Coordinates of C-alpha atoms in Angstrom, one line a residue:
X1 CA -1.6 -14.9 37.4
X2 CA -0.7 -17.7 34.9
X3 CA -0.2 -16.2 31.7
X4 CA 2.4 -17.2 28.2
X5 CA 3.0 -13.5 27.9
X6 CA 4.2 -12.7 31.7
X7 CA 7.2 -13.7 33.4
X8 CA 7.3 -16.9 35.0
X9 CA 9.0 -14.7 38.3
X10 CA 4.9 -13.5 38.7
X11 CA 3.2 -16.2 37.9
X12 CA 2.6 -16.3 41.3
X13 CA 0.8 -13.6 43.2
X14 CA 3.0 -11.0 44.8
X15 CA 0.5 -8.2 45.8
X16 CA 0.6 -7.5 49.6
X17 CA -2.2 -6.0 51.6
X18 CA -0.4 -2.5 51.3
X19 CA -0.8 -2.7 47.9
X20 CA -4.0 -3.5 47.7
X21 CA -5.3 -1.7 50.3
X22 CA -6.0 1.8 48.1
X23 CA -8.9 -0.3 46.4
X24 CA -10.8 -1.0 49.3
X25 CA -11.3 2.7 50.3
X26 CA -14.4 3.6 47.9
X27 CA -16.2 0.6 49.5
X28 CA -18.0 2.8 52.1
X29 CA -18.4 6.5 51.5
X30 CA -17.1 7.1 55.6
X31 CA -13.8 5.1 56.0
X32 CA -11.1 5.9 58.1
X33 CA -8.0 4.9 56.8
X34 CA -4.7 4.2 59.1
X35 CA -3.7 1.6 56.5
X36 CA -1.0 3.4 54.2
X37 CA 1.9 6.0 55.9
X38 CA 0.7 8.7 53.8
X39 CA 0.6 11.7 56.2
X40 CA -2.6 13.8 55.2
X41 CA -0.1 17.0 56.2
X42 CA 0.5 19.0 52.8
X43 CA 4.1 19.7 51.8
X44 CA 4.7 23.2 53.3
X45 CA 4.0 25.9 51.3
X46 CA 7.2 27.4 51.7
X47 CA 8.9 24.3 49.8
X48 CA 6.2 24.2 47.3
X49 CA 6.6 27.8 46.4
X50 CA 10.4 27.6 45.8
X51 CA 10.2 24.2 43.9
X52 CA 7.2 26.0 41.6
X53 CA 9.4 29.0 41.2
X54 CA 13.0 27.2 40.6
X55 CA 10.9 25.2 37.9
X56 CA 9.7 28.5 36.4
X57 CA 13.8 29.4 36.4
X58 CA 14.0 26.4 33.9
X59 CA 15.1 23.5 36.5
X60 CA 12.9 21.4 34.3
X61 CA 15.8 19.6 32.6
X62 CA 18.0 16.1 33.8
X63 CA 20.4 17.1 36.5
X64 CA 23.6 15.5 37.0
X65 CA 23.5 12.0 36.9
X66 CA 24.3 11.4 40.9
X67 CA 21.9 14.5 41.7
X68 CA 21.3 17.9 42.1
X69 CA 25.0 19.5 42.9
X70 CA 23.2 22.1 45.5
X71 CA 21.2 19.1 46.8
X72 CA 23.7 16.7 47.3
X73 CA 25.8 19.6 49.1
X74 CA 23.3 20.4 51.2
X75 CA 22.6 16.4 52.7
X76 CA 26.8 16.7 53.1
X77 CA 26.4 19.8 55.4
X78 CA 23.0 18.1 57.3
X79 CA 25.0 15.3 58.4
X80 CA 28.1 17.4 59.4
X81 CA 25.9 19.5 61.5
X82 CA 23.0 17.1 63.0
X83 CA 25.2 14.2 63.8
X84 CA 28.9 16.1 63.7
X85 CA 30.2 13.3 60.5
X86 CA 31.8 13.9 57.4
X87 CA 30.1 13.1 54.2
X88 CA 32.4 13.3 50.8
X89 CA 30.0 14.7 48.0
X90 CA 31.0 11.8 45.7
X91 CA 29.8 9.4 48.5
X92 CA 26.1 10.8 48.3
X93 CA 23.4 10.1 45.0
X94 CA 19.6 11.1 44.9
X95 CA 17.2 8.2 44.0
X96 CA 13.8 8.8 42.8
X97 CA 12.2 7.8 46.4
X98 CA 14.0 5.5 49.5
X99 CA 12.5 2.2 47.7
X100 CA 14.0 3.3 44.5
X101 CA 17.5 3.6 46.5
X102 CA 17.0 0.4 48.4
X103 CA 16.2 -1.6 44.9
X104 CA 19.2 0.1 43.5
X105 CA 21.8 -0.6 46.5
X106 CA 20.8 -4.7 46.5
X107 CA 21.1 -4.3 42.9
X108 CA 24.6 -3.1 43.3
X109 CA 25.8 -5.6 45.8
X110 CA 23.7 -8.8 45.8
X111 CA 25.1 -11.8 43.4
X112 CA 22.7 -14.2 42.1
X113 CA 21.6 -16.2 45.5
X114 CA 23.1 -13.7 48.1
X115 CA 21.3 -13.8 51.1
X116 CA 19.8 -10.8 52.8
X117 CA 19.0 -10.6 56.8
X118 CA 16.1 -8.7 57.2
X119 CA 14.2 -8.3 61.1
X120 CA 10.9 -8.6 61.0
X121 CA 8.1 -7.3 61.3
X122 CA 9.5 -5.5 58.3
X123 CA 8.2 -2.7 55.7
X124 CA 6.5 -5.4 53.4
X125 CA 8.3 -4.7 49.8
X126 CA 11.9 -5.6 50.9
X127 CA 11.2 -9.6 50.3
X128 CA 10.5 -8.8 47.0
X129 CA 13.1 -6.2 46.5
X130 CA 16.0 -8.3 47.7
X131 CA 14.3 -11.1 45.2
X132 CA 14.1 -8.9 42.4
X133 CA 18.2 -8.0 42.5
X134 CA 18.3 -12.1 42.5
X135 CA 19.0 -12.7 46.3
X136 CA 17.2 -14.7 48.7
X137 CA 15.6 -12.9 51.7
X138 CA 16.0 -14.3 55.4
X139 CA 14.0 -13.1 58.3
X140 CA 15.2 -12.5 61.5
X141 CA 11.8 -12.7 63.8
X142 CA 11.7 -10.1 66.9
X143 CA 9.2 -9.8 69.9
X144 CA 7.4 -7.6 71.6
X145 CA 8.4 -8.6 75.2
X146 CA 11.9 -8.2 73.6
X147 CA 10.3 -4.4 72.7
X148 CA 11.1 -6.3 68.8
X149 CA 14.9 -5.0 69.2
X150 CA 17.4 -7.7 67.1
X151 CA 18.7 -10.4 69.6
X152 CA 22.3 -10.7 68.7
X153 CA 22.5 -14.8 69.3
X154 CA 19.7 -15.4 66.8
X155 CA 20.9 -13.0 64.3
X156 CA 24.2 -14.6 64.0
X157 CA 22.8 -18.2 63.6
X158 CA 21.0 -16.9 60.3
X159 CA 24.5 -16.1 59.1
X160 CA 25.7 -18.3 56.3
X161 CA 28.7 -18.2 53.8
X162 CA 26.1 -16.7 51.1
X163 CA 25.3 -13.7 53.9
X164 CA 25.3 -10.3 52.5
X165 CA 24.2 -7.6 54.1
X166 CA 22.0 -6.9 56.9
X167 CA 19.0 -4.6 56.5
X168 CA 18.0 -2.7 59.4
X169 CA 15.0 0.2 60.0
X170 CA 14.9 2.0 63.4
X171 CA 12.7 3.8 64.0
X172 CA 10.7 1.3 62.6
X173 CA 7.6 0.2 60.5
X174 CA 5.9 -1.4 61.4
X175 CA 6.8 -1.8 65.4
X176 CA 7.7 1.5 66.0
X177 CA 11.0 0.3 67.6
X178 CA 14.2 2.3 68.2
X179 CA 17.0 0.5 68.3
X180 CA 18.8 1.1 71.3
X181 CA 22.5 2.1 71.4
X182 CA 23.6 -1.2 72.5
X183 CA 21.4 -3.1 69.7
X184 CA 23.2 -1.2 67.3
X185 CA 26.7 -1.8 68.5
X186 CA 25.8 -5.3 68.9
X187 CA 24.9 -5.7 65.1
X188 CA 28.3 -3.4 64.1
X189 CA 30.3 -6.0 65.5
X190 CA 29.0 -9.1 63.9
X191 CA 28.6 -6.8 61.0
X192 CA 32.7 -6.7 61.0
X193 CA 33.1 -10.0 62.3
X194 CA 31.5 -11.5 59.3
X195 CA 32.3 -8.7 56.7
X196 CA 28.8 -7.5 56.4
X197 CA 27.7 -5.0 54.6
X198 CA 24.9 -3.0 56.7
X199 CA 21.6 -1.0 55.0
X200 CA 20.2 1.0 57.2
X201 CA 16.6 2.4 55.9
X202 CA 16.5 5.8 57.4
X203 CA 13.2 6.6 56.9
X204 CA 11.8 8.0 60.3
X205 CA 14.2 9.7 61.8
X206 CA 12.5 12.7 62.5
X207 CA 10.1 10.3 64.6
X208 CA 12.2 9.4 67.4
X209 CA 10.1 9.9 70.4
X210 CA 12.2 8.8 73.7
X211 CA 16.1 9.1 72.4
X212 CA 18.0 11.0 69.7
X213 CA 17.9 8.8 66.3
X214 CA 21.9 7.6 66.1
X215 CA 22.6 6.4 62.2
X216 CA 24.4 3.3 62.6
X217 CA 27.2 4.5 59.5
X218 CA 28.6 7.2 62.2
X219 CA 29.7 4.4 64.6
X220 CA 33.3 4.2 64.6
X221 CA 34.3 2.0 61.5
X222 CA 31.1 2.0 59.9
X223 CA 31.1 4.2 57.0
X224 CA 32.9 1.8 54.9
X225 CA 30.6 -1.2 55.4
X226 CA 26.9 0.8 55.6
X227 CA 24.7 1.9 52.5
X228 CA 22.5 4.6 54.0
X229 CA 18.8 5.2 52.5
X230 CA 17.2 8.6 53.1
X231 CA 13.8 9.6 52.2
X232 CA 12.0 13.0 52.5
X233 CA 8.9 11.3 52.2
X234 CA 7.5 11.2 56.4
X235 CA 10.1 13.6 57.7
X236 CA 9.1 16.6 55.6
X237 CA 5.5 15.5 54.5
X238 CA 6.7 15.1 50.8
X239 CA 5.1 11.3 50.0
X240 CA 4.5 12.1 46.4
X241 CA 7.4 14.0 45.2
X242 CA 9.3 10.9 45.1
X243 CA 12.7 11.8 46.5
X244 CA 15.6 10.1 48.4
X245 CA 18.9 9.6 48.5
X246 CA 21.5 7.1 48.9
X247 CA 25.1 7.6 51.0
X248 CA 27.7 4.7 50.6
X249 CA 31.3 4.3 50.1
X250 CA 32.1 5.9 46.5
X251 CA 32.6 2.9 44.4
X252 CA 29.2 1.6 45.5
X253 CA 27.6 5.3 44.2
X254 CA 29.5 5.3 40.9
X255 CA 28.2 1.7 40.2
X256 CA 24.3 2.5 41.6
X257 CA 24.9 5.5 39.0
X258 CA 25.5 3.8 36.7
X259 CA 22.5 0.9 37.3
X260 CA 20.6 4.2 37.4
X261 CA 21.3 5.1 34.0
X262 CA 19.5 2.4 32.6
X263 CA 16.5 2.5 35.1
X264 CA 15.4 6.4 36.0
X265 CA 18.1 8.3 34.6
X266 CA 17.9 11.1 37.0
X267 CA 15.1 11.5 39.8
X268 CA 12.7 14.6 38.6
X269 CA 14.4 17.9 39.1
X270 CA 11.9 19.9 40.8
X271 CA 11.5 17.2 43.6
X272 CA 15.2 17.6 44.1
X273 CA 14.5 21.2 44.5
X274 CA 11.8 20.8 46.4
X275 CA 14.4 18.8 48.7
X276 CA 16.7 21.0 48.6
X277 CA 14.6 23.7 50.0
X278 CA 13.0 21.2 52.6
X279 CA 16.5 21.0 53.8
X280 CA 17.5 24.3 54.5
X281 CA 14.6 25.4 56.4
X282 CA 13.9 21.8 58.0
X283 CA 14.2 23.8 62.0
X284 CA 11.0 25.6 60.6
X285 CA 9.4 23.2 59.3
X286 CA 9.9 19.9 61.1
X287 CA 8.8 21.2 64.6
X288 CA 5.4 21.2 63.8
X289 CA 5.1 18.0 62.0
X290 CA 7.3 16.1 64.6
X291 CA 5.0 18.3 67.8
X292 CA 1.6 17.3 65.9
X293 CA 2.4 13.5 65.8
X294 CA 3.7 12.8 68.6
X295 CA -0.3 14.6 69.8
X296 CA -1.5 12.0 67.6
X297 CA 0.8 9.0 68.5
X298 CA -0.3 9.3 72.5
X299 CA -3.8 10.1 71.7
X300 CA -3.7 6.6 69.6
X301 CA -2.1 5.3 72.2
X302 CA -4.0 6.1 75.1
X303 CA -7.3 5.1 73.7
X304 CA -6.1 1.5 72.4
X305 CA -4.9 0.3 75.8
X306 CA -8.3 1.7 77.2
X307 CA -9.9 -1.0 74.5
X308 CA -10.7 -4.5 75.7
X309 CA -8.9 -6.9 73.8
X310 CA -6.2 -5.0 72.5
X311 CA -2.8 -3.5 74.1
X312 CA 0.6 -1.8 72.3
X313 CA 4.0 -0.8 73.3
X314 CA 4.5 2.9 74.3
X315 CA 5.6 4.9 71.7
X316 CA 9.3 5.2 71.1
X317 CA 9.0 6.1 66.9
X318 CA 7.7 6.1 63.6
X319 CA 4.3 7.2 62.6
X320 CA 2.5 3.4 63.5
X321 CA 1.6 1.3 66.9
X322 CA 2.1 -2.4 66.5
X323 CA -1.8 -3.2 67.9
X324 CA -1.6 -6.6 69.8
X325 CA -4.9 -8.3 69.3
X326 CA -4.1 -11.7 70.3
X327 CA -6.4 -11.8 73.2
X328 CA -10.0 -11.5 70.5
X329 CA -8.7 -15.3 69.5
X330 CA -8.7 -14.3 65.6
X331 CA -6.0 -13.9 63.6
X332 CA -4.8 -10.3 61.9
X333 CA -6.5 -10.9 58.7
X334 CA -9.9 -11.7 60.3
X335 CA -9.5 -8.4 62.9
X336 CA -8.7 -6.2 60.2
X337 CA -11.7 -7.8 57.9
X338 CA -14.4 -7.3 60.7
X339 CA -13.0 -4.1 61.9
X340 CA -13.1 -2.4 57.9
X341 CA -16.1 -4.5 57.4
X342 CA -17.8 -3.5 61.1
X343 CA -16.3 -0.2 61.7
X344 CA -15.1 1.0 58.0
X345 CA -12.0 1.4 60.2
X346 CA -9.3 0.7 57.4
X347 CA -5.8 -1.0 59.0
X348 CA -3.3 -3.7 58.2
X349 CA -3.3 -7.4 59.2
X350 CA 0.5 -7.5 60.8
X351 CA 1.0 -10.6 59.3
X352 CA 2.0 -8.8 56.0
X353 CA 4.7 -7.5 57.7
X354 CA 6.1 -11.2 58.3
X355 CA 5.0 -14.5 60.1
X356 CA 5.9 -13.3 63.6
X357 CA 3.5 -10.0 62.9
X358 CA 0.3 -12.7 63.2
X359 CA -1.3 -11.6 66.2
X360 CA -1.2 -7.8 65.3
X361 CA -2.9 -4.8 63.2
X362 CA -0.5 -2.2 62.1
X363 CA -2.5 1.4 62.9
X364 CA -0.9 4.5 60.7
X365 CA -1.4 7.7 62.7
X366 CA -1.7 9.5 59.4
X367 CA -5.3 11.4 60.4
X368 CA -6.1 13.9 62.8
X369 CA -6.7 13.3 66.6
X370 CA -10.7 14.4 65.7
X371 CA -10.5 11.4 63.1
X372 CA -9.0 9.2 65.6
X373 CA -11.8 9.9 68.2
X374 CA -14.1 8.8 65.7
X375 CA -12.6 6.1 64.5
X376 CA -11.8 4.5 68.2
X377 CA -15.3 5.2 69.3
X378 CA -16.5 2.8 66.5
X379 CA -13.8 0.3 67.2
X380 CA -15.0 0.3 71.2
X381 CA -18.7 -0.5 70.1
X382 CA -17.5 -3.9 68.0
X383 CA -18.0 -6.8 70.0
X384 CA -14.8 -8.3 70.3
X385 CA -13.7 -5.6 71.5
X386 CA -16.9 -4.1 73.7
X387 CA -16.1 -3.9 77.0
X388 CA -18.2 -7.0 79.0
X389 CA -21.2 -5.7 81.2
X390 CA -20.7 -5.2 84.8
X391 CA -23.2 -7.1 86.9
X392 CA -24.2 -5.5 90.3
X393 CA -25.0 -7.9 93.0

C-alpha cells in the first residue's frame, strides 16, 4: 500500500498466504483448517501448572539479558545428553520465539547486500527476514524426485563473493524432508570451503519419522561456523508462549544480546519457565505428541494417495505433506481456492513457499484423524479430484 506516512520498504505488498490465511476462517461456519502449524494439542498441564505457580513465586520480572540462568542450563545439559555435545552456557540466548532468533542472527551477521542461500520450498517469512537485516535472499530450488534434499552442484553455483550464510531446515516445512547424513556433510564442506556461516532452523526435530534428527553444529568442525535456532513451539505444543533460543559461537550471542536490548529486551519470563519445565520432563511429555502425529501423518498419508489427482512423498518429518497436484492441470492457488471454496477444506497454495512449490498444496496435520476423515471425504467428492466412473461392458 502506497502511502506518505509508511515506508517506502512496504509500499509494496508483502503479506503471504500464511498470513492471511487466519481471515478466511470465519467465511464458513464448518472449515477445516490444515493451513497454519498450530497444533490443536494444549500445552501439557504439567508445564502450565509450574509456569502459573513459578509466576505466583514472582518470576514476573526481566530475566537476565541472554535468558533465564536455569533455562539456558538446562538446553546446555539437553544437548550434552540427546546428541553427546558440549554447549558453553555463554554460547546459548533465549529469543522471544525461533523467528525472533532467526531475525536477530541475520541481523548480527548480514552487511548491507549480503546474500543468503535459502532451499526452497521454504518456511515463507525468511525472504523477508533476510531483507529486513538488509541482505538479499537467494533460493536454492529442490525436487521431489530428488525427495527436495540440497544438490550440492547447484548449491555451489549460487555461491558468490557477497555469500553469507546458508539457511537450512530439516526436518522441513514445507516438504517434510530430512536431510540425510550425506546431504548434510555435503553442505559442511562447501560450508568450510567458502567460509560460510550455516543457520540451521531446528524447529521439528521432535518429528523425525524414519532416522534420528542429526544437528548439523555437532559435525566435526561445525560449532564455530553454525548459528542454531530452537523453538519449543511444535516439539512441546507451546505455539503461543513465544519461546526459542539461539546457540552460536559467543561473540555472535553477546552481539544478538545486545541487538536484543533495543528490540524485546528479554523474552517473557514465565514462557522461559514454562520452557524450562518442558525440558525437564520432555521423556513424559513428547511421547505422546511425537506417537499421536505420526497416527495422523500416515492416516493423511494414506488417504491422499488413495485420491485421484493427487500423490505425496512418504513421511520422513515435520508436521505437513508436500500434496502434488500437478496432474488436476491448475495451479496451487486455483486448487487451494476451489478446494476452501468447494470443500471449506482450508490449505496452502505451495507456491508461497517458493517458485518451485507451484504444483503443490501444503496440508498441516494439525487436527485429529476424525477431522481428517472428514475433511478427505469432502475433498474425494470434488470433481477434479472424483474418481472417473467405471464403465462395465
Amino acid at each position: 500500500m502506497k502511502h506518505r506516512f509508511l515506508s517506502k520498504r512496504y509500499w509494496n505488498n508483502i503479506s503471504t498466504a500464511m498470513g492471511d490465511s487466519s481471515g478466511l476462517l470465519s467465511k464458513y461456519d464448518d472449515v477445516i483448517n490444515f493451513s497454519l502449524g498450530d497444533p490443536d494439542v494444549t500445552t501439557d498441564m504439567r508445564i502450565i501448572t509450574a509456569a502459573f505457580n513459578d509466576a505466583i513465586k514472582g518470576h514476573t520480572h526481566y530475566t537476565d539479558f541472554y535468558g533465564d540462568q536455569e533455562l539456558r542450563e538446562e538446553i546446555c545439559r539437553f544437548y550434552g545428553s540427546e546428541y553427546n555435545y558440549d554447549v558453553a552456557i555463554d554460547s546459548c540466548m533465549i529469543t522471544t520465539s525461533g523467528c525472533h532468533a532467526m531475525w536477530l542472527a541475520l541481523e548480527a551477521i548480514l552487511d548491507d547486500g549480503d546474500e543468503v542461500i535459502i532451499h526452497e520450498p521454504c518456511f515463507t517469512p525468511y525472504q523477508q527476514q533476510i531483507r529486513l537485516a538488509r541482505g538479499i535472499p537467494i533460493p536454492l530450488e529442490t525436487y521431489e524426485e530428488e525427495e527436495f534434499q540440497i544438490n550440492p552442484d547447484r548449491l555451489k553455483k549460487l555461491i558468490s563473493n557477497r555469500t553469507k550464510a546458508i539457511i537450512i531446515n530439516t526436518p522441513n516445512n514445507p516438504t517434510g524432508t530430512c536431510f540425510r547424513r550425506k546431504t548434510l556433510e555435503e553442505i559442511v564442506k562447501i560450508a568450510k570451503t567458502y567460509d560460510l556461516i550455516i543457520i540451521a532452523d531446528d524447529i521439528y526435530t521432535l518429528f523425525s519419522y524414519s532416522e534420528p534428527f542429526i544437528p548439523i553444529t555437532t559435525i566435526e568442525d561445525m560449532q564455530e561456523r553454525t548459528i542454531t535456532i530452537g523453538s519449543f513451539s511444535k516439539n512441546y505444543a507451546m505455539t503461543g508462549w513465544r519461546i526459542g533460543y539461539m546457540l552460536a559461537p559467543e561473540f555472535i550471542i553477546k552481539i544478538v544480546k545486545d541487538i536484543n536490548e533495543n528490540n524485546v529486551f528479554t523474552a517473557p519470563s514465565i514462557s522461559q519457565r514454562a520452557a524450562l519445565y518442558a525440558l525437564k520432563n520432555r521423556q513424559d511429555i513428547q511421547n505422546s505428541i511425537l506417537e499421536e502425529y505420526k497416527k495422523r501423518i500416515m492416516y493423511a498419508y494414506e488417504r491422499i494417495n488413495k485420491i485421484r489427482n493427487m500423490s505425496v512423498l512418504y513421511p520422513r518429518g515435520s508436521i505437513y505433506l508436500f500434496v502434488n497436484i500437478k496432474k488436476t492441470g491448475l495451479s496451487s492457488e486455483e486448487v487451494a481456492k476451489v478446494m476452501f471454496e468447494k470443500a471449506h477444506v482450508l490449505v496452502l497454495p505451495g507456491n508461497v513457499f517458493g517458485a518451485c512449490g507451484e504444483g503443490y498444496i501444503r496440508i498441516a496435520i494439525t487436527v485429529g484423524i476424525d477431522k481428517q476423515e472428514e475433511a478427505f471425504n469432502r475433498i474425494e467428492n470434488m470433481s477434479i479430484f472424483k474418481k472417473e466412473k467405471q464403465i462395465n461392458i
